[in-house]
Short mmCIF file of C-alpha atoms in Angstrom, two decimals:
data_model
loop_
_atom_site.label_atom_id
_atom_site.label_comp_id
_atom_site.label_asym_id
_atom_site.label_seq_id
_atom_site.Cartn_x
_atom_site.Cartn_y
_atom_site.Cartn_z
CA MET A 217 22.43 24.09 -18.46
CA ALA A 218 21.14 20.58 -19.17
CA ASP A 219 17.47 19.74 -18.65
CA GLU A 220 16.63 18.10 -15.36
CA GLY A 221 15.55 14.87 -16.97
CA GLN A 222 18.50 14.64 -19.38
CA GLN A 223 20.85 11.73 -18.78
CA ALA A 224 24.22 10.74 -20.13
CA GLY A 225 23.97 8.10 -22.82
CA PRO A 226 25.77 6.45 -25.73
CA ALA A 227 26.01 9.75 -27.60
CA VAL A 228 28.49 11.13 -25.04
CA PHE A 229 30.10 7.81 -24.14
CA ASP A 230 33.88 8.00 -23.87
CA PRO A 231 35.64 4.85 -22.55
CA SER A 232 38.64 6.90 -21.42
CA ARG A 233 36.68 9.30 -19.20
CA PRO A 234 34.97 8.50 -15.87
CA VAL A 235 31.19 8.22 -15.98
CA PRO A 236 29.30 10.65 -13.68
CA VAL A 237 27.25 8.36 -11.40
CA HIS A 238 24.75 9.56 -8.83
CA PRO A 239 25.40 8.46 -5.20
CA LEU A 240 23.82 5.01 -4.94
CA THR A 241 22.86 2.59 -2.20
CA TYR A 242 23.53 -1.16 -2.37
CA LEU A 243 21.91 -4.10 -0.57
CA ASP A 244 23.77 -7.35 -1.18
CA GLU A 245 21.43 -10.37 -1.14
CA GLY A 246 23.68 -13.10 -2.45
CA ASP A 247 23.35 -13.58 -6.19
CA GLU A 248 21.42 -10.30 -6.50
CA VAL A 249 22.01 -6.75 -5.31
CA THR A 250 19.36 -4.05 -4.91
CA VAL A 251 20.75 -0.75 -6.17
CA GLY A 252 19.06 2.62 -6.13
CA ARG A 253 18.95 6.36 -5.56
CA ARG A 254 17.26 7.18 -2.29
CA GLU A 255 16.71 10.86 -3.08
CA ALA A 256 14.94 9.92 -6.34
CA GLY A 257 13.19 6.80 -5.01
CA THR A 258 14.31 4.63 -7.95
CA TYR A 259 15.65 1.11 -7.40
CA VAL A 260 16.58 -1.92 -9.47
CA VAL A 261 17.76 -5.47 -8.78
CA LEU A 262 21.05 -6.32 -10.51
CA PRO A 263 23.13 -9.49 -10.71
CA ALA A 264 26.03 -9.42 -8.28
CA ASP A 265 28.60 -8.98 -11.07
CA GLY A 266 26.63 -6.08 -12.60
CA ALA A 267 26.44 -4.32 -9.23
CA ALA A 268 30.17 -4.83 -8.73
CA LEU A 269 30.85 -3.29 -12.13
CA LEU A 270 28.63 -0.33 -11.27
CA ARG A 271 30.52 0.17 -8.02
CA ARG A 272 33.77 0.46 -10.00
CA LEU A 273 32.26 3.22 -12.13
CA GLU A 274 30.90 5.03 -9.07
CA GLU A 275 34.35 4.87 -7.46
CA GLY A 276 35.76 6.77 -10.45
CA ALA A 277 37.08 4.08 -12.79
CA THR A 278 36.79 4.81 -16.50
CA PRO A 279 34.65 2.44 -18.60
CA ALA A 280 37.83 1.02 -20.13
CA GLU A 281 39.35 0.36 -16.69
CA ALA A 282 36.10 -1.15 -15.42
CA ALA A 283 35.84 -3.42 -18.48
CA ALA A 284 39.40 -4.64 -17.96
CA TRP A 285 38.69 -5.33 -14.28
CA TYR A 286 35.50 -7.22 -15.16
CA ARG A 287 37.31 -9.38 -17.76
CA GLU A 288 40.06 -10.20 -15.27
CA THR A 289 37.62 -10.94 -12.40
CA TYR A 290 34.87 -12.85 -14.24
CA GLY A 291 36.69 -14.05 -17.33
CA GLU A 292 34.17 -12.51 -19.75
CA PRO A 293 34.06 -9.31 -21.81
CA VAL A 294 31.40 -6.67 -21.21
CA ASP A 295 29.87 -4.09 -23.54
CA MET A 296 30.45 -0.93 -21.52
CA ALA A 297 28.67 1.34 -24.01
CA ASP A 298 25.49 -0.72 -23.65
CA PHE A 299 25.96 -0.97 -19.87
CA CYS A 300 26.31 2.80 -19.50
CA ASP A 301 23.35 3.37 -21.79
CA THR A 302 21.24 1.15 -19.48
CA LEU A 303 22.46 3.08 -16.44
CA GLY A 304 21.35 6.29 -18.14
CA GLU A 305 17.89 4.88 -18.77
CA LEU A 306 17.65 3.92 -15.09
CA GLY A 307 18.51 7.49 -14.10
CA PHE A 308 21.73 6.48 -12.35
CA LEU A 309 23.96 8.78 -14.44
CA ARG A 310 24.28 12.53 -14.04
CA ALA A 311 23.76 14.75 -17.06
CA ALA A 312 26.51 17.04 -18.29
CA GLY A 313 26.92 19.89 -15.80
CA GLU A 314 24.66 18.26 -13.22
CA ASP A 315 26.09 18.17 -9.71
CA ALA A 316 25.78 15.17 -7.44
CA VAL A 317 22.95 15.47 -4.95
CA ALA A 318 24.39 16.18 -1.52
CA ASP A 319 23.35 14.13 1.48
CA GLU A 320 20.56 16.03 3.22
CA GLY A 321 21.39 14.53 6.59
CA PRO A 322 18.90 13.03 9.05
CA VAL A 323 15.29 12.92 7.91
CA ARG A 324 12.59 14.88 9.71
CA TRP A 325 10.71 13.11 12.52
CA GLN A 326 13.42 10.46 12.81
CA ARG A 327 13.74 11.02 16.57
CA LEU A 328 9.99 10.70 17.01
CA GLY A 329 10.02 7.45 15.05
CA ARG A 330 12.81 6.07 17.20
CA ALA A 331 10.98 7.08 20.40
CA LEU A 332 7.67 5.52 19.36
CA PHE A 333 9.16 2.30 18.04
CA SER A 334 11.49 1.62 20.95
CA LEU A 335 11.51 -0.86 23.82
CA PRO A 336 9.69 1.53 26.21
CA GLY A 337 7.15 2.23 23.46
CA ALA A 338 6.64 -1.49 22.92
CA LEU A 339 6.11 -2.08 26.66
CA LEU A 340 3.50 0.70 26.81
CA ALA A 341 1.73 -0.75 23.76
CA VAL A 342 1.60 -4.23 25.32
CA ALA A 343 0.27 -2.78 28.57
CA LEU A 344 -2.46 -0.85 26.71
CA LEU A 345 -3.54 -3.92 24.77
CA ALA A 346 -3.54 -6.16 27.84
CA PHE A 347 -5.58 -3.66 29.85
CA ALA A 348 -8.18 -3.43 27.04
CA VAL A 349 -8.47 -7.23 26.78
CA VAL A 350 -8.93 -7.57 30.54
CA GLU A 351 -11.65 -4.90 30.53
CA MET A 352 -13.50 -6.56 27.64
CA LEU A 353 -13.49 -9.84 29.56
CA ARG A 354 -14.56 -8.16 32.80
CA VAL A 355 -17.29 -5.85 31.47
CA PRO A 356 -20.16 -7.43 29.49
CA GLY A 357 -20.91 -5.67 26.22
CA LEU A 358 -17.63 -3.75 26.06
CA ALA A 359 -16.27 -5.68 23.09
CA PRO A 360 -16.84 -3.89 19.72
CA ARG A 361 -19.77 -5.26 17.71
CA TYR A 362 -21.80 -4.14 14.69
CA THR A 363 -24.88 -3.30 16.78
CA TYR A 364 -23.00 -0.31 18.18
CA VAL A 365 -23.07 1.22 14.69
CA PHE A 366 -26.57 2.36 15.69
CA PHE A 367 -25.39 4.26 18.75
CA SER A 368 -27.86 7.05 17.98
CA ARG A 369 -31.46 7.22 16.77
CA SER A 370 -30.25 9.74 14.19
CA MET A 371 -29.35 7.94 10.98
CA VAL A 372 -27.48 11.05 9.83
CA LEU A 373 -25.17 10.96 12.85
CA ASN A 374 -24.68 7.20 12.47
CA GLY A 375 -23.94 7.61 8.75
CA VAL A 376 -21.48 10.46 9.24
CA VAL A 377 -19.53 8.47 11.83
CA LEU A 378 -19.67 5.42 9.57
CA ALA A 379 -18.46 7.34 6.52
CA PHE A 380 -15.91 9.74 8.01
CA GLY A 381 -14.93 8.34 11.39
CA GLN A 382 -12.19 6.18 9.91
CA ILE A 383 -10.48 8.88 7.82
CA PRO A 384 -8.23 10.27 10.60
CA LEU A 385 -7.48 6.72 11.77
CA VAL A 386 -6.46 5.65 8.26
CA LEU A 387 -4.16 8.66 8.17
CA LEU A 388 -2.73 7.56 11.52
CA HIS A 389 -2.20 4.06 10.06
CA GLU A 390 -0.17 5.46 7.17
CA ALA A 391 1.70 7.88 9.41
CA ALA A 392 2.85 4.89 11.48
CA HIS A 393 4.35 3.34 8.34
CA ALA A 394 6.13 6.61 7.59
CA LEU A 395 7.51 7.07 11.12
CA ALA A 396 8.71 3.47 11.30
CA GLY A 397 10.54 4.04 8.03
CA ARG A 398 11.97 7.38 9.11
CA ARG A 399 13.26 5.66 12.23
CA LEU A 400 15.63 3.86 9.84
CA GLY A 401 16.56 7.10 8.07
CA LEU A 402 14.26 6.45 5.07
CA ARG A 403 12.42 9.30 3.44
CA SER A 404 8.70 8.81 3.06
CA HIS A 405 5.86 10.56 1.31
CA LEU A 406 2.19 10.62 2.27
CA SER A 407 -0.45 11.36 -0.36
CA ILE A 408 -4.22 11.11 -0.77
CA GLY A 409 -5.76 8.87 -3.40
CA ARG A 410 -8.97 7.06 -4.26
CA ARG A 411 -9.73 3.36 -4.58
CA LEU A 412 -13.14 3.03 -6.22
CA TYR A 413 -15.29 5.08 -3.80
CA TYR A 414 -12.83 4.98 -0.87
CA LEU A 415 -10.69 7.94 0.13
CA VAL A 416 -7.29 6.47 0.95
CA PHE A 417 -3.98 7.72 2.27
CA LEU A 418 -0.87 6.28 0.64
CA THR A 419 2.65 6.00 2.06
CA GLU A 420 5.64 5.70 -0.24
CA LEU A 421 8.63 3.95 1.35
CA ASN A 422 10.61 2.98 -1.74
CA GLY A 423 13.90 3.08 0.16
CA LEU A 424 12.78 0.08 2.22
CA VAL A 425 14.12 -2.24 -0.49
CA THR A 426 17.67 -1.16 0.41
CA VAL A 427 17.25 -2.18 4.06
CA GLU A 428 18.17 -5.68 5.17
CA ARG A 429 15.13 -7.93 5.35
CA ARG A 430 14.86 -8.30 9.12
CA LYS A 431 14.52 -4.52 9.48
CA ARG A 432 11.71 -4.22 6.93
CA TYR A 433 9.02 -5.96 8.95
CA LEU A 434 8.36 -3.22 11.52
CA PRO A 435 7.70 -0.49 8.90
CA MET A 436 5.43 -2.92 7.04
CA LEU A 437 3.46 -3.93 10.14
CA ALA A 438 3.47 -0.54 11.88
CA GLY A 439 0.08 0.39 10.45
CA MET A 440 -1.65 -2.78 11.67
CA ILE A 441 -0.01 -2.48 15.08
CA THR A 442 -1.33 1.07 15.32
CA ASP A 443 -4.84 -0.08 14.33
CA VAL A 444 -4.86 -2.67 17.12
CA LEU A 445 -3.69 -0.10 19.67
CA VAL A 446 -6.25 2.46 18.46
CA ALA A 447 -9.04 -0.12 18.85
CA ALA A 448 -7.77 -0.89 22.36
CA ALA A 449 -7.68 2.81 23.26
CA LEU A 450 -11.23 3.30 21.94
CA VAL A 451 -12.46 0.39 24.04
CA LEU A 452 -10.89 1.85 27.19
CA ALA A 453 -12.28 5.29 26.37
CA ALA A 454 -15.75 3.78 25.99
CA ASP A 455 -15.28 2.00 29.32
CA ALA A 456 -14.44 5.33 30.96
CA THR A 457 -17.75 6.85 29.78
CA ARG A 458 -19.94 4.23 31.52
CA GLN A 459 -22.55 5.54 33.91
CA ASP A 460 -24.11 3.25 36.50
CA GLY A 461 -22.45 0.34 34.73
CA HIS A 462 -24.08 1.12 31.37
CA LEU A 463 -22.52 2.48 28.19
CA THR A 464 -23.44 6.01 27.19
CA MET A 465 -24.16 7.06 23.61
CA ALA A 466 -20.61 8.43 23.40
CA GLY A 467 -19.29 5.06 24.58
CA ARG A 468 -21.31 3.20 21.93
CA MET A 469 -20.02 5.62 19.29
CA LEU A 470 -16.43 4.89 20.33
CA LEU A 471 -17.10 1.16 20.10
CA ALA A 472 -18.63 1.64 16.63
CA VAL A 473 -15.41 3.31 15.46
CA ALA A 474 -13.41 0.51 17.11
CA TYR A 475 -15.52 -2.09 15.25
CA PHE A 476 -14.70 -0.64 11.84
CA THR A 477 -11.06 -0.26 12.84
CA LEU A 478 -10.96 -4.03 13.43
CA VAL A 479 -12.67 -4.56 10.06
CA ARG A 480 -9.84 -2.62 8.43
CA ILE A 481 -7.35 -4.97 10.08
CA LEU A 482 -9.12 -7.94 8.47
CA TRP A 483 -8.81 -6.13 5.15
CA GLN A 484 -5.04 -6.60 5.40
CA PHE A 485 -5.52 -10.34 4.85
CA LEU A 486 -6.73 -9.71 1.29
CA PHE A 487 -3.36 -10.54 -0.23
CA TYR A 488 -4.61 -10.12 -3.79
CA LEU A 489 -5.06 -6.38 -3.07
CA GLU A 490 -1.32 -6.12 -2.24
CA THR A 491 -1.92 -5.09 1.37
CA ASP A 492 0.62 -4.71 4.18
CA LEU A 493 0.57 -8.44 4.89
CA TYR A 494 1.17 -9.20 1.21
CA TYR A 495 4.45 -7.28 1.32
CA VAL A 496 5.39 -9.03 4.56
CA ALA A 497 4.80 -12.40 2.85
CA VAL A 498 6.81 -11.34 -0.20
CA THR A 499 9.70 -10.31 2.04
CA VAL A 500 9.61 -13.54 4.06
CA LEU A 501 9.48 -15.66 0.90
CA GLY A 502 12.23 -13.71 -0.86
CA CYS A 503 10.11 -12.82 -3.88
CA VAL A 504 10.38 -9.86 -6.23
CA ASP A 505 6.99 -9.47 -7.96
CA LEU A 506 4.91 -12.36 -6.69
CA GLN A 507 1.52 -10.84 -7.46
CA THR A 508 2.12 -10.34 -11.17
CA THR A 509 3.78 -13.74 -11.52
CA ALA A 510 0.97 -15.54 -9.67
CA ARG A 511 -1.70 -13.92 -11.82
CA ARG A 512 0.06 -14.82 -15.05
CA VAL A 513 0.83 -18.36 -13.93
CA ALA A 514 -2.82 -18.77 -12.94
CA TYR A 515 -3.90 -17.50 -16.36
CA ASN A 516 -1.63 -20.03 -18.06
CA ASN A 517 -3.00 -22.83 -15.88
CA LEU A 518 -6.58 -21.91 -16.74
CA ALA A 519 -5.65 -21.73 -20.41
CA ARG A 520 -4.19 -25.24 -20.24
CA LEU A 521 -7.36 -26.55 -18.61
CA ALA A 522 -9.31 -24.95 -21.44
CA GLY A 523 -7.20 -26.89 -23.96
CA ARG A 524 -4.87 -24.12 -25.07
CA ARG A 525 -1.45 -25.62 -25.75
CA THR A 526 0.57 -22.42 -26.11
CA PRO A 527 0.63 -20.36 -22.89
CA ARG A 528 0.02 -16.65 -23.17
CA TYR A 529 2.91 -15.75 -20.86
CA ASP A 530 6.44 -17.07 -21.07
CA GLU A 531 7.08 -18.32 -17.53
CA SER A 532 10.82 -18.61 -18.11
CA VAL A 533 11.16 -14.81 -17.87
CA PHE A 534 9.72 -14.74 -14.34
CA HIS A 535 12.01 -14.53 -11.34
CA PRO A 536 12.80 -18.13 -10.29
CA ARG A 537 11.66 -17.59 -6.71
CA ASP A 538 8.43 -15.92 -7.84
CA ARG A 539 7.73 -18.80 -10.20
CA GLU A 540 8.34 -21.37 -7.45
CA VAL A 541 6.10 -19.67 -4.88
CA ALA A 542 3.36 -18.89 -7.41
CA ARG A 543 2.59 -22.62 -7.67
CA TRP A 544 0.94 -22.60 -4.24
CA TYR A 545 0.37 -18.88 -3.65
CA SER A 546 -2.99 -19.11 -5.44
CA TRP A 547 -4.37 -20.79 -2.30
CA LEU A 548 -3.70 -17.60 -0.34
CA VAL A 549 -5.68 -15.73 -2.96
CA VAL A 550 -8.58 -18.10 -2.31
CA VAL A 551 -8.28 -17.37 1.41
CA GLY A 552 -8.36 -13.68 0.56
CA TYR A 553 -11.63 -14.07 -1.30
CA ALA A 554 -13.08 -15.98 1.67
CA VAL A 555 -12.09 -13.16 4.02
CA SER A 556 -13.62 -10.68 1.54
CA ILE A 557 -16.95 -12.44 1.81
CA GLY A 558 -16.73 -12.36 5.60
CA MET A 559 -15.90 -8.66 5.60
CA LEU A 560 -18.77 -8.01 3.21
CA LEU A 561 -21.14 -9.62 5.69
CA MET A 562 -19.65 -7.64 8.56
CA THR A 563 -20.26 -4.34 6.76
CA THR A 564 -23.46 -5.25 4.89
CA VAL A 565 -25.50 -6.31 7.92
CA PRO A 566 -25.32 -2.89 9.61
CA MET A 567 -25.92 -1.12 6.29
CA ILE A 568 -29.05 -3.18 5.57
CA THR A 569 -30.33 -2.53 9.07
CA MET A 570 -29.69 1.19 8.66
CA ILE A 571 -31.46 1.33 5.28
CA ARG A 572 -34.42 -0.62 6.68
CA LEU A 573 -34.79 1.86 9.52
CA VAL A 574 -34.52 4.85 7.19
CA PHE A 575 -37.09 3.70 4.64
CA GLY A 576 -39.30 2.23 7.36
CA ARG A 577 -40.01 5.81 8.43
CA PHE A 578 -41.12 6.70 4.88
CA LEU A 579 -43.30 3.60 4.57
CA HIS A 580 -44.97 4.21 7.91
CA PRO A 581 -44.88 8.01 8.34
CA ALA A 582 -47.66 7.96 10.92
CA GLN A 583 -45.41 6.03 13.27
CA ALA A 584 -42.47 8.37 12.76
CA SER A 585 -41.92 11.82 14.20
CA THR A 586 -41.27 14.90 12.06
CA GLY A 587 -37.70 14.92 13.27
CA GLY A 588 -37.32 11.27 12.30
CA LEU A 589 -38.59 11.94 8.77
CA VAL A 590 -36.24 14.91 8.38
CA ASP A 591 -33.39 12.77 9.66
CA SER A 592 -34.14 9.99 7.15
CA GLY A 593 -34.50 12.48 4.30
CA THR A 594 -31.14 14.06 5.14
CA PHE A 595 -29.54 10.60 5.29
CA VAL A 596 -30.84 9.77 1.79
CA LEU A 597 -29.50 13.08 0.44
CA ILE A 598 -26.05 12.29 1.92
CA ILE A 599 -26.06 8.87 0.23
CA LEU A 600 -27.10 10.40 -3.12
CA ALA A 601 -24.35 13.02 -2.79
CA GLN A 602 -21.77 10.26 -2.25
CA VAL A 603 -23.04 8.39 -5.33
CA PHE A 604 -22.82 11.61 -7.36
CA LEU A 605 -19.24 12.24 -6.20
CA LEU A 606 -18.37 8.69 -7.21
CA LEU A 607 -19.96 8.85 -10.65
CA ARG A 608 -18.87 12.37 -11.56
CA PRO A 609 -15.17 11.58 -12.28
CA THR A 610 -16.24 8.51 -14.29
CA LEU A 611 -18.70 10.50 -16.38
CA GLN A 612 -16.17 13.29 -16.93
CA ALA A 613 -13.57 10.76 -18.10
CA ARG A 614 -16.06 9.21 -20.53
CA ARG A 615 -17.03 12.61 -21.94
CA ALA A 616 -13.35 13.50 -22.41
CA ALA A 617 -12.73 10.17 -24.15
CA ARG A 618 -15.69 10.72 -26.50
CA ALA A 619 -14.48 14.24 -27.29
CA ALA A 620 -10.97 12.97 -28.05
CA THR A 621 -12.39 10.25 -30.31
CA ALA A 622 -14.55 12.79 -32.14
CA ASP A 623 -11.54 15.06 -32.68
CA ARG A 624 -9.52 12.19 -34.14
CA VAL A 625 -12.36 11.24 -36.48
CA LEU A 626 -12.68 14.87 -37.61
CA LEU A 627 -8.95 15.21 -38.25
CA ASN A 628 -8.84 11.95 -40.18
CA GLY A 629 -11.83 13.04 -42.24
CA GLU A 630 -10.26 16.39 -43.10
CA SER A 631 -6.97 14.82 -44.03
#
């Protein structure tokens, strides 16, 4: 039996025999067609004539028959051996003895996705948001603000909520992406990763590229929509905890979580981090890989300003639409940096205040209670533990790199 990763290639190419092609999906977008395997999550953009030729092979035509059809239709010859070899490298061809993957039918949670992202669901969401806005206007102090981060005198409790309160909500954000995609019959995959010192949940929706553009926006924006609704629900929950017209500690805690949920929404405007809104913009503008193109065009522009005549990157190889948009896209990057500074201030102010309160107890122990000193000490230990967890993988990677370098030097010396 052939290995799972083995693909048909030039070595077994026979122009008189049909080529075994995996079931593929096609999205016609004019001069280009997105082609891919949904079960494998691999996709590629082909010229319209190349996609048409691939369709002939998938329908059972031999390479010789497909080449004759292509010459008659487009008036040019085609190297079918090279074409089939490329298809093999893309993973579109089945290996010898490999059966075609059967359609697994409807994806799990598709009905739930359709129920949540339906007209009744949208009406309920609008009603929830409107109710929260009205309450924030009616009740003074109900709007989320950074001062609610200090809902408790315990810095440990404040820090735990600050550090871990968003984790289930981030998971909910990513789950919304997945359900909105599954509503369209797309398979999704949720995983856990790390971005610097952040624990992040990642949603893979590769099949979205085979969906017509107007249907892609909801899966892309589902996470942000969920964040807004979560913030609204937290505000209403805090409102429900009021006693004698005043917020309780639980209410202030809910508003603290709502505050950082809104901060995460602002994070989506950092286009240079390839956030949800970046992919929305790429879809609206009809780009393919705008981020890479914009960075390389910007590098070439800076090189020209520095007097370098020969650009580092050949801009002719970029997708025409990417190259056109990249001329002004850099301004959005500037906006992203401006928003980053604003977000830094929004998160730094409460952190500075928290640190000042913690170390103020150590500097003036006579004015602090024993419980307050224990609380501050525990808070410092939690921060040091987080720093250790951040540095440990980096230090381990450096030690492994040094060990590998030493082994290479030793082997070279012995040889």
